[in-house]
Coordinates of N, CA and C in Angstrom, one line a residue:
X1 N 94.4 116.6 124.2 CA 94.0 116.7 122.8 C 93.6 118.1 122.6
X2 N 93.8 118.6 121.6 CA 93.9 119.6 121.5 C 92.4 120.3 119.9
X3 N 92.3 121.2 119.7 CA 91.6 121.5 118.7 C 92.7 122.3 118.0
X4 N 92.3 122.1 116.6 CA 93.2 123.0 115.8 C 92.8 124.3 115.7
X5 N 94.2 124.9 115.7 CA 93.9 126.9 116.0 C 94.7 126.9 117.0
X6 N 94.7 128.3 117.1 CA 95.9 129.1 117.5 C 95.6 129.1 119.0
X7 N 94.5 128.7 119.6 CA 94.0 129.4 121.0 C 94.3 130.5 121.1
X8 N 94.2 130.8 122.7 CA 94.4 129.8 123.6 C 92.7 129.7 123.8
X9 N 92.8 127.7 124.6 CA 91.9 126.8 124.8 C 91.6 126.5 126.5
X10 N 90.3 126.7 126.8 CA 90.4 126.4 128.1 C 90.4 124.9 128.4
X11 N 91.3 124.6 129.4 CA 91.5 123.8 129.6 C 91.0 122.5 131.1
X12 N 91.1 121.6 130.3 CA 90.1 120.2 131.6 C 91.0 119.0 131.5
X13 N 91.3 119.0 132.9 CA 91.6 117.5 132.8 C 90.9 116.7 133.4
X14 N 90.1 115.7 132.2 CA 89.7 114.7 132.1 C 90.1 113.0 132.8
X15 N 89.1 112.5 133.8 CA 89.9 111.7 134.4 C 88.7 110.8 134.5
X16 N 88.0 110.6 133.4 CA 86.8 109.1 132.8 C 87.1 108.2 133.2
X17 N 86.2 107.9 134.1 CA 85.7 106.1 134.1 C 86.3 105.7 135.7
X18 N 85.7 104.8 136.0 CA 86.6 104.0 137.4 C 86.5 102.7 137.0
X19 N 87.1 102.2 135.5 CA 87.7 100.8 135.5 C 88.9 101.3 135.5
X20 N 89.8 102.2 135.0 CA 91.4 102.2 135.2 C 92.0 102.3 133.7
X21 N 93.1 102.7 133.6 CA 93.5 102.9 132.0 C 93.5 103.8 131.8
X22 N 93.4 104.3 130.2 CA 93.6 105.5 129.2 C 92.2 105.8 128.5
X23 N 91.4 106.8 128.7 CA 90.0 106.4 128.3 C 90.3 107.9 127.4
X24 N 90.4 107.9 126.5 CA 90.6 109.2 125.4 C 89.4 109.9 124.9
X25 N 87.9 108.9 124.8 CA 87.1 109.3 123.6 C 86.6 110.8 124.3
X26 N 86.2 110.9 125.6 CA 85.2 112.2 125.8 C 86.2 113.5 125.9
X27 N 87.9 113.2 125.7 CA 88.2 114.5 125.9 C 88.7 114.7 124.1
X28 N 88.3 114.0 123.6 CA 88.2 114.2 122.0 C 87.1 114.4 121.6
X29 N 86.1 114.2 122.5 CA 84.8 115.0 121.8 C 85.0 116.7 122.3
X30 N 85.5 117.1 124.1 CA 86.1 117.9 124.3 C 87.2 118.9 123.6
X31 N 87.5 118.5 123.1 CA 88.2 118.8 122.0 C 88.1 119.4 120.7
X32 N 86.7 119.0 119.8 CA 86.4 119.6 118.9 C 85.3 120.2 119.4
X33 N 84.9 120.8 120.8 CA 84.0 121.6 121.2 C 85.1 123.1 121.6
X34 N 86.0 123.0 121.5 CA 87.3 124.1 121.8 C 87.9 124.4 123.1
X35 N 88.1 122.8 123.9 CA 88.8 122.5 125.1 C 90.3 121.9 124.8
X36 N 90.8 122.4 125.5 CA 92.4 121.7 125.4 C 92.3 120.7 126.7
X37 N 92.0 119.1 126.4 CA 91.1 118.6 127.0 C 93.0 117.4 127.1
X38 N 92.8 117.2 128.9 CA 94.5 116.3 129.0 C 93.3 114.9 129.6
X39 N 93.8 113.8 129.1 CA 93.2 112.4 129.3 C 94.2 112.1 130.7
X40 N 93.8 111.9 131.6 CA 94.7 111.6 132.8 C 94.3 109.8 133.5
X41 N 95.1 109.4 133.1 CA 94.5 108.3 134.0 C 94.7 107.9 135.2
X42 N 94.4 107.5 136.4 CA 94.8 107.2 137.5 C 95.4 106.2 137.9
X43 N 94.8 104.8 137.5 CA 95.2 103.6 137.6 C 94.9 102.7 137.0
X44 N 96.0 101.3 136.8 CA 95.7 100.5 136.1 C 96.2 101.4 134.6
X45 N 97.3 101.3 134.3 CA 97.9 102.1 132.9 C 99.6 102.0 133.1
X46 N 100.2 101.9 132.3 CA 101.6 101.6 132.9 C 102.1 101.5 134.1
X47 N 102.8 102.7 134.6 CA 103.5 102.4 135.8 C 102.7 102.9 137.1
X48 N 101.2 103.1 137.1 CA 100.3 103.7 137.6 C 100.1 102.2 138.3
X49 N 99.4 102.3 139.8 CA 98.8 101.4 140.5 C 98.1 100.2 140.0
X50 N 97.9 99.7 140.1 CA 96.9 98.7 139.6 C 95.5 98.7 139.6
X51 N 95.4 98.9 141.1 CA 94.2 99.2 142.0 C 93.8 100.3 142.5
X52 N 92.8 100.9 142.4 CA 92.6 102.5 143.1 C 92.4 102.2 144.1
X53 N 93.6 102.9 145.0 CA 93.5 102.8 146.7 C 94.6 103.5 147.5
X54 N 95.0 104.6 146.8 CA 95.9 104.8 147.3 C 96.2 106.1 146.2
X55 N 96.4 107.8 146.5 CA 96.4 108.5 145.5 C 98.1 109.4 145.8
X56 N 98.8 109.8 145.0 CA 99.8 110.7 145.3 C 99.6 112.4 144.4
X57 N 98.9 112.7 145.6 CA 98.8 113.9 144.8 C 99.6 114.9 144.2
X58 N 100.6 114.7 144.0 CA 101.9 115.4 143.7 C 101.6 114.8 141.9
X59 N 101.2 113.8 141.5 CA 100.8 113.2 140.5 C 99.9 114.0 139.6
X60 N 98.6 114.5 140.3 CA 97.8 115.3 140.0 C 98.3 117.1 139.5
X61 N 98.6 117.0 140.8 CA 99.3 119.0 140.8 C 100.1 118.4 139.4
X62 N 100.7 118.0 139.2 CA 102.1 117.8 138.0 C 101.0 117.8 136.7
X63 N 99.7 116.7 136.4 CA 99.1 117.1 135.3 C 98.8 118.7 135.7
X64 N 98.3 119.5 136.3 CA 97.6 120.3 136.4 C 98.7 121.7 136.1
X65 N 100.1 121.5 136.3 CA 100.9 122.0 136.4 C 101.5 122.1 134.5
X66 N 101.7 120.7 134.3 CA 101.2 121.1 132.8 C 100.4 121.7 131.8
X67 N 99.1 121.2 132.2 CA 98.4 121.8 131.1 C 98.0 123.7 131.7
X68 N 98.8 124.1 132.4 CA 98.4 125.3 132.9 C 99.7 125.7 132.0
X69 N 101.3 125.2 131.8 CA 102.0 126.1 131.4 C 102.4 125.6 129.4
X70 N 101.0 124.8 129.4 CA 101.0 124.9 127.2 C 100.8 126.1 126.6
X71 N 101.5 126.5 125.8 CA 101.3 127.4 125.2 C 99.6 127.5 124.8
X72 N 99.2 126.7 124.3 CA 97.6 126.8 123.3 C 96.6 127.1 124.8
X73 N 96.5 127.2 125.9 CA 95.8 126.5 127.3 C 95.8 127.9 127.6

């Protein structure tokens, strides 16, 4: 999520909660504070694990690897 304007925004990725899913609201509050804020979920969300128990970090680097090469970030 992004804030409107030109940035560039420093950037967080956001990875709320340990029930699992897509939890959006705090990187949208991040967001109108002037963070270019990425909602990451781990597990339990489409083709993501079900269960937290098991991590592939190549998963992580790859968000991290995006929001490092956004233009606004």
């Amino acid at each position: 999520l992004l804030n409107p304007g030109d940035g560039p925004f420093p950037g967080v990725i956001d990875m709320y909660g340990d029930e699992g899913g897509l939890i959006e609201f705090r990187s949208s509050l991040l967001a109108t504070r002037g963070f270019a804020a990425l909602s990451l979920p781990y597990f339990d969300f489409e083709d993501l694990p079900k269960v937290m128990k098991e991590f592939n970090l190549e998963y992580f680097e790859e968000a991290a690897r995006f929001l490092q090469r956004h233009p606004k970030v």
